[in-house]
Amino acid sequence: MSADLYNPPDHFLVDDLLTEEHKMIRSSVRDWVNRSVKPIIEDCYEKAVFPRELATEMGELGFLGPFIPAEYGGAGLDYISYGLIMQELERGDTGLRSMASVQTSLVMYPILTFGSEDQRKKYLPSLAKGKMIGCFGLTEPDHGSDPGSMITNIKDKGDHFILNGAKMWITNAPIADVAVVWAKDESGIVRGVIVERGQKGFTTPETHGKWSLRASVTGELVFDDVVVPKEHILPYVRGLKGPFSCLNSARYGIAWGVIGAAMDCYDAALRYSLERKQFGKPIASFQLQQKKLAEALTEITKAQLLAWRLGSLRNEAKATPAQISMAKRNNVEMALNIARELRQIMGAMGITRDFPFMRHMMNLESVITYEGTHDVHLLITGNEITGIPAFK
Ligand code: TGC
Ligand code: FAD
């Protein structure tokens, strides 16, 4: 393996705000990404393959469900540790971070928070180890930003429910062993349902033709009269606050994750600009290229501080959904702009797979759409300021 030249920016000494344990966790994920992800990721991306074996490795190394208590197979770490893990995974590729986000925040989190003790014991340890893969079904073909209008439904048949409907754009769906699905009951109340692969009437067709998140597997969840035992319902939540609480956790992780993609671009562009000469001088000596680098460093620094503060608030259970929306929105836009701007420093080389710019850029087009679009998060902030929900 070639030497690790990666030199992550830390202009405001954010490292001083981290504990020794945080730094140790970050370097273990970073080493793993250098060793196991960087050498294969461009091939996976080109071939549109999710490296399934890496999910098992992530589980073995403790990157899945890091804040889940140890008694259920997690590492019992804090939210800054979770953020740092997401950051380093996304430096490798958004697809890996997506897999870990979904598994941790959208599958393990609701089972831990809203599940029965039997459900926790049955699923959480295998999910933490990456032996079992999970997915989260909220979006439907006709209901994306407005999941409250979902039509997927459960009907009470006495000793079981019957589930009908379809979910679309679901990360991990084609390889998932278990799905946390949100469906309306006969009173129109949203309930959480655990569906296992192999249940009659449940299929997970893969979605092809993506130019984004190519090293991640996406698909549908189709339910045709699926018999759901009553013990597969999440007993401790009713209403949209169930899925939205999971999104708070995942959006928080994204606010950290995308910093990794931005840092990867910054590091590669800075190094190249110092080496590449035109007009007899390194291109880093031209003011226009320095402007791009200086603005990128400024934006990364602001994003780091926002993420760190949000993590501290989340550790104290004080982070609000509106704060999480603001951080997700700001940091994703920051990373996408950096991938686009710094690619230009690379000239033609920037469009090749020898550098990560185009891959990060294409991935971030999904990230700015999923977990609430850029516009929806702006409207959540607008609602917080004015008390008027402009999305309705
Ligand atoms: P609204 O009427 O405002 O609220 C309904 C109920 O939910 C509560 N609530 C929340 N609770 C916890 N956390 C939040 N963030 C919450 N937001 C709202 C609210 O208090 C209310 O509770 P109650 O008890 O009064 O009933 O909801 P709305 O239907 O008007 O929608 C508002 C809107 C548009 C902001 C919301 O629907 C939204 O966020 N839409 C975006 C949808 C979205 O983010 N989908 C994500 C799908 S999952 C995904 O993309 C995974 S990608 C994974 C990967 O690969 O990484
Ligand atoms: P729409 O809701 O149709 O929005 C289209 C446009 O209209 C957007 O620009 C939006 O901002 C705008 N818009 C909508 N409503 C308003 C409004 N009120 N005011 C102003 N503008 C508005 N979902 C899951 O449930 N689970 C997953 O695991 C999952 N993984 C995904 C993976 C990928 C790769 C992608 C791309 C998506 C994934 N999603 C998943 C779905 C994702 O959450 C949705 O795509 C997203 O919520 C937006 O919904 P939509 O695509 O239907 O867009």
Coordinates of C-alpha atoms and ligand atoms in Angstrom, one line a residue:
M1 CA 0.0 0.0 0.0
S2 CA 1.3 3.5 -0.9
A3 CA 2.1 5.8 2.0
D4 CA -0.8 7.8 3.4
L5 CA -0.3 11.4 2.3
Y6 CA -3.7 12.5 3.6
N7 CA -3.4 15.7 5.6
P8 CA -6.8 16.7 7.0
P9 CA -7.3 20.4 7.6
D10 CA -7.8 21.6 11.2
H11 CA -7.4 25.4 10.9
F12 CA -9.2 26.2 14.2
L13 CA -7.7 23.4 16.2
V14 CA -10.9 21.5 16.5
D15 CA -8.8 18.5 17.5
D16 CA -8.3 20.2 20.9
L17 CA -12.1 19.8 21.4
L18 CA -11.8 16.1 21.0
T19 CA -10.9 13.5 23.6
E20 CA -8.0 11.0 23.2
E21 CA -10.7 8.4 22.7
H22 CA -12.3 10.4 19.9
K23 CA -9.0 10.7 18.1
M24 CA -8.2 7.0 18.6
I25 CA -11.6 6.0 17.1
R26 CA -11.1 8.4 14.2
S27 CA -7.6 7.1 13.4
S28 CA -8.9 3.5 13.5
V29 CA -11.6 4.3 10.9
R30 CA -9.2 6.3 8.8
D31 CA -6.6 3.4 8.8
W32 CA -9.3 1.0 7.8
V33 CA -10.6 3.3 5.0
N34 CA -7.0 3.6 3.6
R35 CA -6.5 -0.1 3.8
S36 CA -9.8 -1.6 2.8
V37 CA -11.8 1.1 0.9
K38 CA -9.4 3.4 -1.0
P39 CA -7.8 0.6 -3.1
I40 CA -11.2 -0.8 -4.3
I41 CA -13.7 2.0 -4.3
E42 CA -13.1 3.4 -7.8
D43 CA -13.7 -0.1 -9.3
C44 CA -16.8 -0.6 -7.2
Y45 CA -18.1 2.7 -8.3
E46 CA -17.4 2.1 -12.0
K47 CA -19.1 -1.3 -11.8
A48 CA -21.9 -0.1 -9.6
V49 CA -21.2 -2.7 -6.9
F50 CA -21.7 -2.4 -3.2
P51 CA -18.8 -4.2 -1.5
R52 CA -20.9 -6.3 0.9
E53 CA -17.9 -7.8 2.7
L54 CA -17.0 -4.3 3.9
A55 CA -20.3 -4.2 5.8
T56 CA -19.2 -7.2 7.8
E57 CA -15.8 -5.7 8.4
M58 CA -17.5 -2.4 9.6
G59 CA -19.5 -4.5 12.0
E60 CA -16.5 -6.4 13.3
L61 CA -14.7 -3.1 13.9
G62 CA -17.5 -1.5 15.8
F63 CA -18.5 1.1 13.1
L64 CA -22.2 0.1 13.1
G65 CA -24.4 1.2 15.9
P66 CA -21.5 2.9 17.8
F67 CA -23.9 4.7 20.2
I68 CA -26.0 1.6 20.9
P69 CA -25.5 0.3 24.4
A70 CA -23.0 -2.6 24.8
E71 CA -25.7 -4.9 26.2
Y72 CA -27.3 -4.9 22.7
G73 CA -24.0 -5.3 20.9
G74 CA -23.1 -1.7 20.3
A75 CA -20.0 0.2 21.6
G76 CA -21.9 2.6 23.8
L77 CA -20.0 5.6 22.4
D78 CA -21.1 9.3 22.4
Y79 CA -22.4 11.2 19.4
I80 CA -19.1 12.9 18.6
S81 CA -17.6 9.5 18.1
Y82 CA -20.5 8.5 15.9
G83 CA -20.0 11.8 13.9
L84 CA -16.2 11.1 13.5
I85 CA -16.9 7.6 12.3
M86 CA -19.3 9.0 9.6
Q87 CA -16.8 11.6 8.6
E88 CA -14.0 9.1 8.0
L89 CA -16.3 6.6 6.2
E90 CA -17.5 9.3 3.9
R91 CA -14.0 10.3 3.1
G92 CA -13.8 6.8 1.7
D93 CA -17.2 6.9 -0.1
T94 CA -20.7 8.2 0.7
G95 CA -22.0 4.7 -0.1
L96 CA -20.3 3.2 2.9
R97 CA -21.4 6.1 5.1
S98 CA -24.9 5.6 3.8
M99 CA -24.9 1.9 4.6
A100 CA -23.6 2.7 8.2
S101 CA -26.1 5.6 8.6
V102 CA -29.1 3.5 7.6
Q103 CA -28.0 0.5 9.8
T104 CA -27.2 2.7 12.8
S105 CA -29.7 5.5 12.8
L106 CA -32.6 4.2 10.7
V107 CA -32.7 0.5 11.8
M108 CA -30.9 0.1 15.1
Y109 CA -32.0 3.4 16.6
P110 CA -35.8 2.7 16.1
I111 CA -35.5 -0.9 17.3
L112 CA -33.6 0.4 20.4
T113 CA -35.9 3.4 21.1
F114 CA -39.3 2.1 20.0
G115 CA -38.9 -1.7 20.1
S116 CA -39.7 -4.3 22.7
E117 CA -37.0 -6.0 24.7
D118 CA -37.5 -9.2 22.6
Q119 CA -37.0 -7.1 19.4
R120 CA -33.9 -5.5 20.7
K121 CA -32.4 -8.8 21.7
K122 CA -33.4 -10.5 18.5
Y123 CA -32.0 -7.9 16.0
L124 CA -29.5 -5.4 17.6
P125 CA -26.5 -7.7 18.2
S126 CA -26.6 -9.2 14.6
L127 CA -27.1 -5.7 13.1
A128 CA -24.2 -4.3 15.2
K129 CA -21.9 -7.1 13.9
G130 CA -22.9 -6.6 10.3
K131 CA -24.1 -10.2 10.1
M132 CA -27.6 -8.8 9.4
I133 CA -28.2 -5.8 7.1
G134 CA -31.2 -3.5 7.6
C135 CA -33.0 -0.9 5.6
F136 CA -35.6 1.8 6.3
G137 CA -38.8 2.3 4.3
L138 CA -40.4 5.7 4.5
T139 CA -40.4 7.1 0.9
E140 CA -43.0 5.9 -1.5
P141 CA -43.2 6.3 -5.3
D142 CA -45.8 9.2 -4.9
H143 CA -44.8 10.5 -1.4
G144 CA -41.2 11.7 -0.9
S145 CA -40.9 15.0 0.9
D146 CA -44.4 14.5 2.2
P147 CA -44.3 11.1 3.9
G148 CA -47.4 11.9 6.0
S149 CA -49.4 11.2 2.8
M150 CA -48.1 7.6 2.6
I151 CA -50.5 4.9 1.4
T152 CA -48.6 1.8 2.6
N153 CA -50.9 0.3 5.2
I154 CA -51.5 -2.4 7.8
K155 CA -54.9 -4.0 8.5
D156 CA -55.6 -5.7 11.8
K157 CA -56.7 -9.3 11.3
G158 CA -57.0 -10.3 15.0
D159 CA -53.8 -12.3 15.7
H160 CA -51.7 -10.6 12.9
F161 CA -51.6 -7.6 10.5
I162 CA -51.7 -7.6 6.7
L163 CA -49.2 -5.2 5.1
N164 CA -49.8 -3.7 1.6
G165 CA -48.0 -1.0 -0.4
A166 CA -44.6 -0.1 -1.8
K167 CA -41.5 2.0 -0.8
M168 CA -39.0 3.4 -3.2
W169 CA -35.4 4.6 -3.3
I170 CA -34.5 2.5 -0.3
T171 CA -30.8 2.2 0.6
N172 CA -29.7 -1.5 1.2
A173 CA -33.2 -2.8 0.2
P174 CA -32.0 -5.6 -2.2
I175 CA -29.5 -7.0 0.3
A176 CA -31.4 -6.3 3.5
D177 CA -32.3 -9.1 5.9
V178 CA -34.7 -6.9 7.8
A179 CA -36.6 -3.7 7.0
V180 CA -38.1 -1.1 9.4
V181 CA -41.1 0.0 7.4
W182 CA -43.6 2.9 8.2
A183 CA -47.2 2.2 7.4
K184 CA -50.6 3.6 8.4
D185 CA -53.1 1.6 10.4
E186 CA -56.9 1.7 9.9
S187 CA -57.1 4.9 11.9
G188 CA -54.5 6.6 9.6
I189 CA -51.8 6.5 12.4
V190 CA -48.3 5.8 11.2
R191 CA -46.8 2.6 12.8
G192 CA -43.4 1.0 12.6
V193 CA -43.3 -2.5 11.3
I194 CA -40.4 -5.0 11.2
V195 CA -40.4 -7.1 8.0
E196 CA -38.0 -9.9 7.4
R197 CA -36.6 -11.2 4.1
G198 CA -38.4 -14.3 3.1
Q199 CA -41.8 -13.3 4.3
K200 CA -44.4 -14.3 1.6
G201 CA -45.4 -11.4 -0.6
F202 CA -42.3 -9.3 0.3
T203 CA -39.9 -8.4 -2.6
T204 CA -37.0 -6.0 -3.0
P205 CA -36.3 -5.2 -6.7
E206 CA -33.0 -3.3 -7.3
T207 CA -33.0 0.2 -8.8
H208 CA -30.5 0.5 -11.7
G209 CA -29.1 3.4 -13.7
K210 CA -27.9 5.7 -10.9
W211 CA -25.1 8.1 -11.7
S212 CA -24.8 8.8 -7.9
L213 CA -24.1 6.5 -5.0
R214 CA -23.0 3.8 -7.4
A215 CA -21.1 1.9 -4.7
S216 CA -24.4 1.7 -2.7
V217 CA -27.3 -0.6 -3.4
T218 CA -30.8 1.0 -3.7
G219 CA -34.1 -0.6 -4.3
E220 CA -37.8 -0.9 -3.7
L221 CA -39.8 -2.7 -1.0
V222 CA -43.0 -4.2 -2.3
F223 CA -45.6 -5.6 0.1
D224 CA -48.4 -7.7 -1.4
D225 CA -50.6 -9.0 1.4
V226 CA -47.6 -9.7 3.7
V227 CA -48.6 -11.4 7.0
V228 CA -47.0 -9.4 9.8
P229 CA -47.1 -11.1 13.2
K230 CA -48.2 -8.7 16.0
E231 CA -44.8 -9.0 17.7
H232 CA -43.2 -7.4 14.6
I233 CA -44.9 -4.0 15.3
L234 CA -42.7 -1.4 17.2
P235 CA -44.8 -1.0 20.3
Y236 CA -43.5 2.2 21.7
V237 CA -44.2 4.8 19.0
R238 CA -47.2 6.1 17.0
G239 CA -47.3 8.9 14.4
L240 CA -44.7 10.6 12.2
K241 CA -42.5 11.5 15.1
G242 CA -41.4 7.8 14.9
P243 CA -39.7 8.0 11.5
F244 CA -38.7 11.7 12.0
S245 CA -36.8 10.9 15.2
C246 CA -34.8 8.3 13.2
L247 CA -34.1 11.0 10.6
N248 CA -32.8 13.4 13.3
S249 CA -30.1 10.8 14.1
A250 CA -29.2 10.1 10.5
R251 CA -29.2 13.7 9.4
Y252 CA -26.9 14.4 12.3
G253 CA -24.5 11.8 11.0
I254 CA -24.7 13.3 7.5
A255 CA -23.7 16.7 8.8
W256 CA -20.4 15.1 9.9
G257 CA -20.1 12.6 7.1
V258 CA -20.0 15.1 4.3
I259 CA -17.0 16.9 6.0
G260 CA -15.0 13.8 5.2
A261 CA -15.8 14.1 1.5
A262 CA -14.9 17.8 1.5
M263 CA -11.6 17.1 3.3
D264 CA -10.7 14.4 0.8
C265 CA -11.2 16.9 -2.1
Y266 CA -9.4 19.7 -0.3
D267 CA -6.4 17.5 0.5
A268 CA -6.1 16.2 -3.0
A269 CA -6.5 19.6 -4.6
L270 CA -4.0 21.3 -2.3
R271 CA -1.3 18.7 -2.9
Y272 CA -1.9 18.7 -6.7
S273 CA -1.8 22.6 -6.9
L274 CA 1.6 22.6 -5.2
E275 CA 3.1 20.0 -7.5
R276 CA 1.5 21.0 -10.9
K277 CA 3.4 23.7 -12.7
Q278 CA 2.1 26.1 -15.4
F279 CA 3.8 29.2 -16.7
G280 CA 6.8 28.0 -14.9
K281 CA 5.2 28.2 -11.4
P282 CA 3.1 25.9 -9.2
I283 CA -0.6 26.6 -9.9
A284 CA -1.0 27.1 -6.2
S285 CA 0.9 30.4 -6.6
F286 CA -1.9 31.9 -8.7
Q287 CA -4.4 34.1 -6.8
L288 CA -7.5 32.5 -8.4
Q289 CA -6.4 29.0 -7.3
Q290 CA -5.6 30.3 -3.8
K291 CA -9.1 31.8 -3.6
K292 CA -10.6 28.4 -4.2
L293 CA -8.4 26.8 -1.5
A294 CA -8.9 29.6 1.0
E295 CA -12.7 29.5 0.6
A296 CA -12.7 25.7 0.9
L297 CA -10.7 25.8 4.1
T298 CA -13.0 28.5 5.5
E299 CA -16.1 26.5 4.7
I300 CA -14.7 23.2 6.1
T301 CA -13.7 25.0 9.3
K302 CA -17.2 26.5 9.8
A303 CA -18.8 23.0 9.1
Q304 CA -16.4 21.3 11.6
L305 CA -17.4 23.8 14.3
L306 CA -21.1 23.5 13.5
A307 CA -20.9 19.6 13.6
W308 CA -18.9 19.6 16.8
R309 CA -21.3 22.0 18.6
L310 CA -24.3 20.0 17.4
G311 CA -22.6 16.8 18.7
S312 CA -22.0 18.4 22.1
L313 CA -25.7 19.4 22.2
R314 CA -26.8 15.9 21.1
N315 CA -24.7 14.3 23.8
E316 CA -26.6 16.4 26.3
A317 CA -29.9 15.5 24.5
K318 CA -30.4 19.2 23.7
A319 CA -30.0 19.2 19.9
T320 CA -33.3 20.3 18.3
P321 CA -34.6 19.0 14.9
A322 CA -34.2 22.5 13.5
Q323 CA -30.6 22.7 14.5
I324 CA -30.0 19.3 12.9
S325 CA -31.7 20.5 9.7
M326 CA -29.5 23.6 9.5
A327 CA -26.3 21.6 10.0
K328 CA -27.3 18.9 7.4
R329 CA -28.3 21.6 4.9
N330 CA -25.2 23.8 5.4
N331 CA -22.7 21.0 5.5
V332 CA -24.0 19.1 2.4
E333 CA -24.0 22.3 0.3
M334 CA -20.5 23.1 1.6
A335 CA -19.2 19.7 0.5
L336 CA -20.9 19.7 -2.9
N337 CA -19.6 23.2 -3.6
I338 CA -16.1 22.2 -2.6
A339 CA -16.1 19.1 -4.8
R340 CA -17.3 21.2 -7.8
E341 CA -14.9 24.2 -7.2
L342 CA -11.8 22.2 -6.3
R343 CA -12.2 19.9 -9.2
Q344 CA -11.4 22.8 -11.4
I345 CA -8.0 23.2 -9.7
M346 CA -7.2 19.7 -11.2
G347 CA -7.9 20.7 -14.8
A348 CA -8.6 17.7 -16.9
M349 CA -7.1 15.3 -14.4
G350 CA -10.0 16.2 -12.1
I351 CA -12.5 14.4 -14.3
T352 CA -10.7 11.0 -14.0
R353 CA -11.1 8.2 -11.5
D354 CA -7.5 8.8 -10.5
F355 CA -8.9 11.5 -8.2
P356 CA -12.1 11.4 -6.0
F357 CA -13.7 14.7 -7.1
M358 CA -16.3 13.4 -9.6
R359 CA -17.3 10.5 -7.4
H360 CA -17.8 12.7 -4.3
M361 CA -19.6 15.3 -6.4
M362 CA -22.0 12.7 -7.9
N363 CA -22.6 11.1 -4.5
L364 CA -23.3 14.5 -2.9
E365 CA -26.1 15.1 -5.4
S366 CA -28.0 12.3 -3.6
V367 CA -27.1 13.5 -0.2
I368 CA -28.5 17.0 -0.9
T369 CA -31.8 15.2 -1.9
Y370 CA -32.2 12.3 0.6
E371 CA -33.0 12.6 4.3
G372 CA -35.0 15.8 3.4
T373 CA -34.1 17.9 0.4
H374 CA -32.1 21.1 0.6
D375 CA -35.3 23.0 0.1
V376 CA -37.2 21.1 2.8
H377 CA -34.5 21.8 5.3
L378 CA -34.6 25.5 4.4
L379 CA -38.3 25.5 5.1
I380 CA -37.8 23.7 8.4
T381 CA -35.5 26.6 9.4
G382 CA -38.1 29.1 8.1
N383 CA -40.8 27.4 10.2
E384 CA -38.5 27.6 13.2
I385 CA -38.0 31.4 12.7
T386 CA -41.5 32.4 11.8
G387 CA -43.7 29.6 13.2
I388 CA -45.3 29.3 9.8
P389 CA -44.8 25.9 8.0
A390 CA -44.3 27.0 4.4
F391 CA -44.1 23.4 3.2
K392 CA -47.9 22.9 3.6
Ligands
TGC1 P1 -45.4 17.8 10.9 O1 -46.9 18.0 10.9 O2 -44.6 19.0 11.0 O3 -45.0 16.8 12.0 C1 -45.7 15.6 12.2 C2 -45.4 15.0 13.6 O4 -44.0 14.7 13.6 C3 -43.3 15.5 14.6 N1 -42.0 15.9 14.0 C4 -40.8 15.5 14.5 N2 -40.5 14.7 15.5 C5 -39.2 14.4 15.7 N3 -38.2 14.9 14.9 C6 -38.5 15.7 13.9 N4 -37.5 16.1 13.1 C7 -39.8 16.0 13.6 N5 -40.5 16.8 12.7 C8 -41.8 16.7 12.9 C9 -44.2 16.7 14.9 O5 -44.0 17.3 16.1 C10 -45.6 16.0 14.7 O6 -45.8 15.3 15.9 P2 -47.2 15.1 16.5 O7 -47.0 14.3 17.8 O8 -47.8 16.5 16.8 O9 -48.0 14.4 15.5 O10 -45.0 17.0 9.6 P3 -45.3 17.3 8.1 O11 -46.1 16.1 7.6 O12 -46.0 18.6 7.9 O13 -43.9 17.3 7.4 C11 -43.0 18.2 7.7 C12 -41.7 18.0 6.8 C13 -41.9 18.4 5.4 C14 -40.6 18.9 7.4 C15 -41.2 16.6 6.9 O14 -42.2 15.7 6.4 C16 -39.9 16.2 6.3 O15 -38.9 16.3 7.0 N6 -39.9 15.7 5.0 C17 -38.7 15.2 4.4 C18 -38.9 13.7 4.3 C19 -37.6 13.0 4.5 O16 -36.6 13.5 5.0 N7 -37.5 11.7 4.1 C20 -36.3 11.0 4.3 C21 -36.6 9.5 4.0 S1 -35.3 8.4 4.6 C22 -34.0 8.7 3.7 O17 -33.9 9.6 2.8 C23 -32.8 7.8 3.9 S2 -31.4 8.1 3.0 C24 -30.4 7.1 3.8 C25 -29.0 7.0 3.3 O18 -28.7 6.3 2.3 O19 -28.1 7.6 4.0
FAD2 P1 -40.1 15.2 -4.1 O1 -40.6 15.2 -2.7 O2 -41.0 14.9 -5.2 O3 -39.5 16.7 -4.4 C1 -39.1 17.1 -5.7 C2 -38.7 18.6 -5.5 O4 -39.8 19.4 -5.0 C3 -37.5 18.8 -4.6 O5 -36.7 19.8 -5.0 C4 -38.2 19.3 -3.3 O6 -37.4 20.1 -2.5 C5 -39.4 20.1 -3.9 N1 -40.5 20.2 -2.9 C6 -41.2 19.2 -2.4 N2 -42.1 19.6 -1.5 C7 -41.9 21.0 -1.4 C8 -42.5 22.0 -0.7 N3 -43.5 21.8 0.2 N4 -42.1 23.3 -0.9 C9 -41.0 23.5 -1.8 N5 -40.4 22.6 -2.5 C10 -40.9 21.3 -2.3 N6 -35.9 7.1 1.4 C11 -36.2 6.2 2.4 O7 -37.3 6.1 2.9 N7 -35.2 5.3 2.8 C12 -34.0 5.2 2.2 O8 -33.1 4.4 2.6 C13 -33.7 6.2 1.1 N8 -32.5 6.1 0.5 C14 -32.3 6.9 -0.6 C15 -31.2 6.7 -1.4 C16 -30.9 7.5 -2.5 C17 -29.7 7.3 -3.3 C18 -31.9 8.5 -2.8 C19 -31.6 9.4 -4.0 C20 -33.0 8.7 -2.1 C21 -33.3 7.9 -1.0 N9 -34.5 8.0 -0.3 C22 -34.7 7.1 0.8 C23 -35.5 8.9 -0.7 C24 -35.3 10.3 -0.3 O9 -35.5 10.5 1.0 C25 -36.3 11.2 -1.2 O10 -35.8 11.1 -2.5 C26 -36.4 12.6 -0.7 O11 -37.0 12.7 0.6 C27 -37.2 13.5 -1.7 O12 -38.3 12.9 -2.1 P2 -38.6 12.8 -3.7 O13 -37.4 12.3 -4.4 O14 -39.9 12.1 -3.9 O15 -38.8 14.3 -4.2

